[in-house]
Tab-separated table of C-alpha atoms in Angstrom:
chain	number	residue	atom	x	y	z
E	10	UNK	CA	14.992	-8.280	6.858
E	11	UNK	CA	12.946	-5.751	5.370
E	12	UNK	CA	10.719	-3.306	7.297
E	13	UNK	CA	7.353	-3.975	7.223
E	14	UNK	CA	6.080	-0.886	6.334
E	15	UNK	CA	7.258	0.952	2.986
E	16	UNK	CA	9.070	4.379	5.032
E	17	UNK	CA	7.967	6.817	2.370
E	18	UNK	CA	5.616	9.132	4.139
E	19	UNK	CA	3.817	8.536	7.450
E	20	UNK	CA	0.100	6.571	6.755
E	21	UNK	CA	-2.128	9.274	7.168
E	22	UNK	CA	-5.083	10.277	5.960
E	23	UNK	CA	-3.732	13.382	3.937
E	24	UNK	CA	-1.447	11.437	2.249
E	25	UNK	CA	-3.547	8.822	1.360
E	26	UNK	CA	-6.080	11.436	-0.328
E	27	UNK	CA	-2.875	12.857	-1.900
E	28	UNK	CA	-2.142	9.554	-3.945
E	29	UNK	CA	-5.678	8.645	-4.931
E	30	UNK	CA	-6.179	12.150	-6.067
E	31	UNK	CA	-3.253	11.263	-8.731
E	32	UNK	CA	-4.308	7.677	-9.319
E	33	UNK	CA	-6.423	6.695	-12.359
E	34	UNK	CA	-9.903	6.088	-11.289
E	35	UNK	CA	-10.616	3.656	-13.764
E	36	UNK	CA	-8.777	0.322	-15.192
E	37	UNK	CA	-6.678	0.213	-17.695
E	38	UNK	CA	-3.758	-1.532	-19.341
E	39	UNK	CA	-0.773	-1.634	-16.966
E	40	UNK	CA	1.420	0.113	-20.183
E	41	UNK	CA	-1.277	2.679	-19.641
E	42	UNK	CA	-1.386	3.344	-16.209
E	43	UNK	CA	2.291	3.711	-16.516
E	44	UNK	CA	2.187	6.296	-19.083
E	45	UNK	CA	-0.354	8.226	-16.839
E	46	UNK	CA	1.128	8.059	-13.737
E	47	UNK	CA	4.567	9.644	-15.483
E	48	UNK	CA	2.166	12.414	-16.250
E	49	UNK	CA	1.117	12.828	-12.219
E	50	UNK	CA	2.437	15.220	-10.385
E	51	UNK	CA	4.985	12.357	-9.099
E	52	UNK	CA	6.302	11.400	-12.765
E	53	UNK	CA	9.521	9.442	-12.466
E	54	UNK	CA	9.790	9.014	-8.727
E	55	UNK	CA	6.017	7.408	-8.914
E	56	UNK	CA	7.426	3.611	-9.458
E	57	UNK	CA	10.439	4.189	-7.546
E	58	UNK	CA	8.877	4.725	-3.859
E	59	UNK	CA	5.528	5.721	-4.410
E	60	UNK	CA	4.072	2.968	-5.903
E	61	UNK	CA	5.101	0.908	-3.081
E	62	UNK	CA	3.577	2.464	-0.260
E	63	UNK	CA	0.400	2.715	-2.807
E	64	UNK	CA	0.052	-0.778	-3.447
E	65	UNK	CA	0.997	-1.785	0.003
E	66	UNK	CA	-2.263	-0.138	1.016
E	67	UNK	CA	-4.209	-1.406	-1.345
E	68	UNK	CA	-4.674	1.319	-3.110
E	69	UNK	CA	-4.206	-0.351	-6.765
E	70	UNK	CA	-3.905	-3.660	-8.091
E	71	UNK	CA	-1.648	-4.647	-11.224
E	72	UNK	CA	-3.168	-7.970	-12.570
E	73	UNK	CA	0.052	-9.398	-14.564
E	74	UNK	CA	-2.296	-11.953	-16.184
E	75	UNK	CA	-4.572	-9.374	-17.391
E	76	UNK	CA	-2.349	-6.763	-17.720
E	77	UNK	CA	-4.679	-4.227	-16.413
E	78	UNK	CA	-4.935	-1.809	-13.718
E	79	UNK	CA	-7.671	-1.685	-11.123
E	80	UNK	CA	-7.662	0.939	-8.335
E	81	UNK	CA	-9.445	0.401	-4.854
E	82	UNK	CA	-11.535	4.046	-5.479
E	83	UNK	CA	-13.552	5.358	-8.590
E	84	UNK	CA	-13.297	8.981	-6.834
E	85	UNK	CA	-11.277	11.021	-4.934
E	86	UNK	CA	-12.210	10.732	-1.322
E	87	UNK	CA	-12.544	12.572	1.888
E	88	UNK	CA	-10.164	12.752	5.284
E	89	UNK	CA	-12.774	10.903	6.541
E	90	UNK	CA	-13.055	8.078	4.280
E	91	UNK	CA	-9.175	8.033	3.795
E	92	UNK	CA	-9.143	7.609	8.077
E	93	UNK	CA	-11.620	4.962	8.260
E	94	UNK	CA	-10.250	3.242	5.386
E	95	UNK	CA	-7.041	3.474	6.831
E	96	UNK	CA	-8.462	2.121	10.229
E	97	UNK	CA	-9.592	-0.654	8.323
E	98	UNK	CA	-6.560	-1.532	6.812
E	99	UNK	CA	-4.451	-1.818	9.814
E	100	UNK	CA	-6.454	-5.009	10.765
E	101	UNK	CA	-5.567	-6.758	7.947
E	102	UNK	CA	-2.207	-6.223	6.855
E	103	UNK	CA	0.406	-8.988	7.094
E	104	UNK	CA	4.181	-9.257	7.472
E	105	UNK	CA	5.774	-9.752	5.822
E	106	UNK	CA	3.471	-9.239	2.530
E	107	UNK	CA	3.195	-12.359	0.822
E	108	UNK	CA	2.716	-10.521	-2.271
E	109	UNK	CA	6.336	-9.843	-1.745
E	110	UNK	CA	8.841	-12.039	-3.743
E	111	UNK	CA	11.894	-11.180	-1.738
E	112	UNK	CA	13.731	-14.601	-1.248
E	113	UNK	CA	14.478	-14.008	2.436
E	114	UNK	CA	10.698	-14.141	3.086
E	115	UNK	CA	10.372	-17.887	1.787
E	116	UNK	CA	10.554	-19.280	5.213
E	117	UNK	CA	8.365	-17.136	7.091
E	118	UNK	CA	4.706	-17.757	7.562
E	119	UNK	CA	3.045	-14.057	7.200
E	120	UNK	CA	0.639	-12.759	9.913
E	121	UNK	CA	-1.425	-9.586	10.698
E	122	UNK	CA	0.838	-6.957	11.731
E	123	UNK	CA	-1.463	-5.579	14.263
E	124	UNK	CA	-1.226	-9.123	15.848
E	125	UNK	CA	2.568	-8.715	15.727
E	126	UNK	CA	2.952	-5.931	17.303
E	127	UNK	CA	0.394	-6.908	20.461
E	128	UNK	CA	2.432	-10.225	20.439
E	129	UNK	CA	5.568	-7.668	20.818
E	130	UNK	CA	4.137	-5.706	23.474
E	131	UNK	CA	3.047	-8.531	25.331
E	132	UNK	CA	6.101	-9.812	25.452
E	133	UNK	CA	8.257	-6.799	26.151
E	134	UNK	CA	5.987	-4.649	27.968
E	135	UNK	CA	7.170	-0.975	28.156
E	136	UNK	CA	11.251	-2.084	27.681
E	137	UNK	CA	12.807	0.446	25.497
């Protein structure tokens, strides 16, 4: 199975700054975004890795019925808002994302990943 977290850089609040400060702040076509994000200072290697660690934070939305673009912030924003945003986001994350269209995800029934890992702990206590 999959890891539950996209492994592309650790979720802090520096990096998150770092990727809405190259995100579009305003919606657009999806053929647009695109074209803009080739321009950032990711380019080709945006839509290879980074675009899944964006979106699995919420940090953008594609709507493939609109075809448009929408991204979570209109501005760049601060550590702090990045950390509490962050802090925030932990609590409701699932695993596996049911945005996901893997096939070996059809029989699971997602759940909050914070949840899964107390569930874990619970159950294995400090084991290594």
């Amino acid at each position: 199975m999959a890891d539950p977290l996209c492994r592309w850089l650790n979720f802090t609040p520096e990096t998150i700054c770092k990727i809405v400060e190259e995100l579009p702040k305003e919606e657009m076509s999806i053929s647009e975004f695109r074209e803009y994000m080739q321009n950032s200072t990711f380019g080709d290697g945006f839509f290879r890795t980074v675009y899944q660690y964006a979106c699995q934070l919420a940090l953008y939305y594609e709507d493939s019925d609109k075809k448009i673009y929408i991204p979570r912030f209109r501005n760049n924003i601060s550590l702090e808002e990045a950390k509490s945003y962050l802090k925030m986001w932990i609590h409701k994350y699932y695993v596996p994302n049911p945005y996901n269209n893997k096939s070996s995800f059809i029989d699971i029934q997602p759940k909050l990943l914070i949840q899964s890992i107390i569930e874990y702990i619970e159950k294995n206590g400090n084991d290594d």
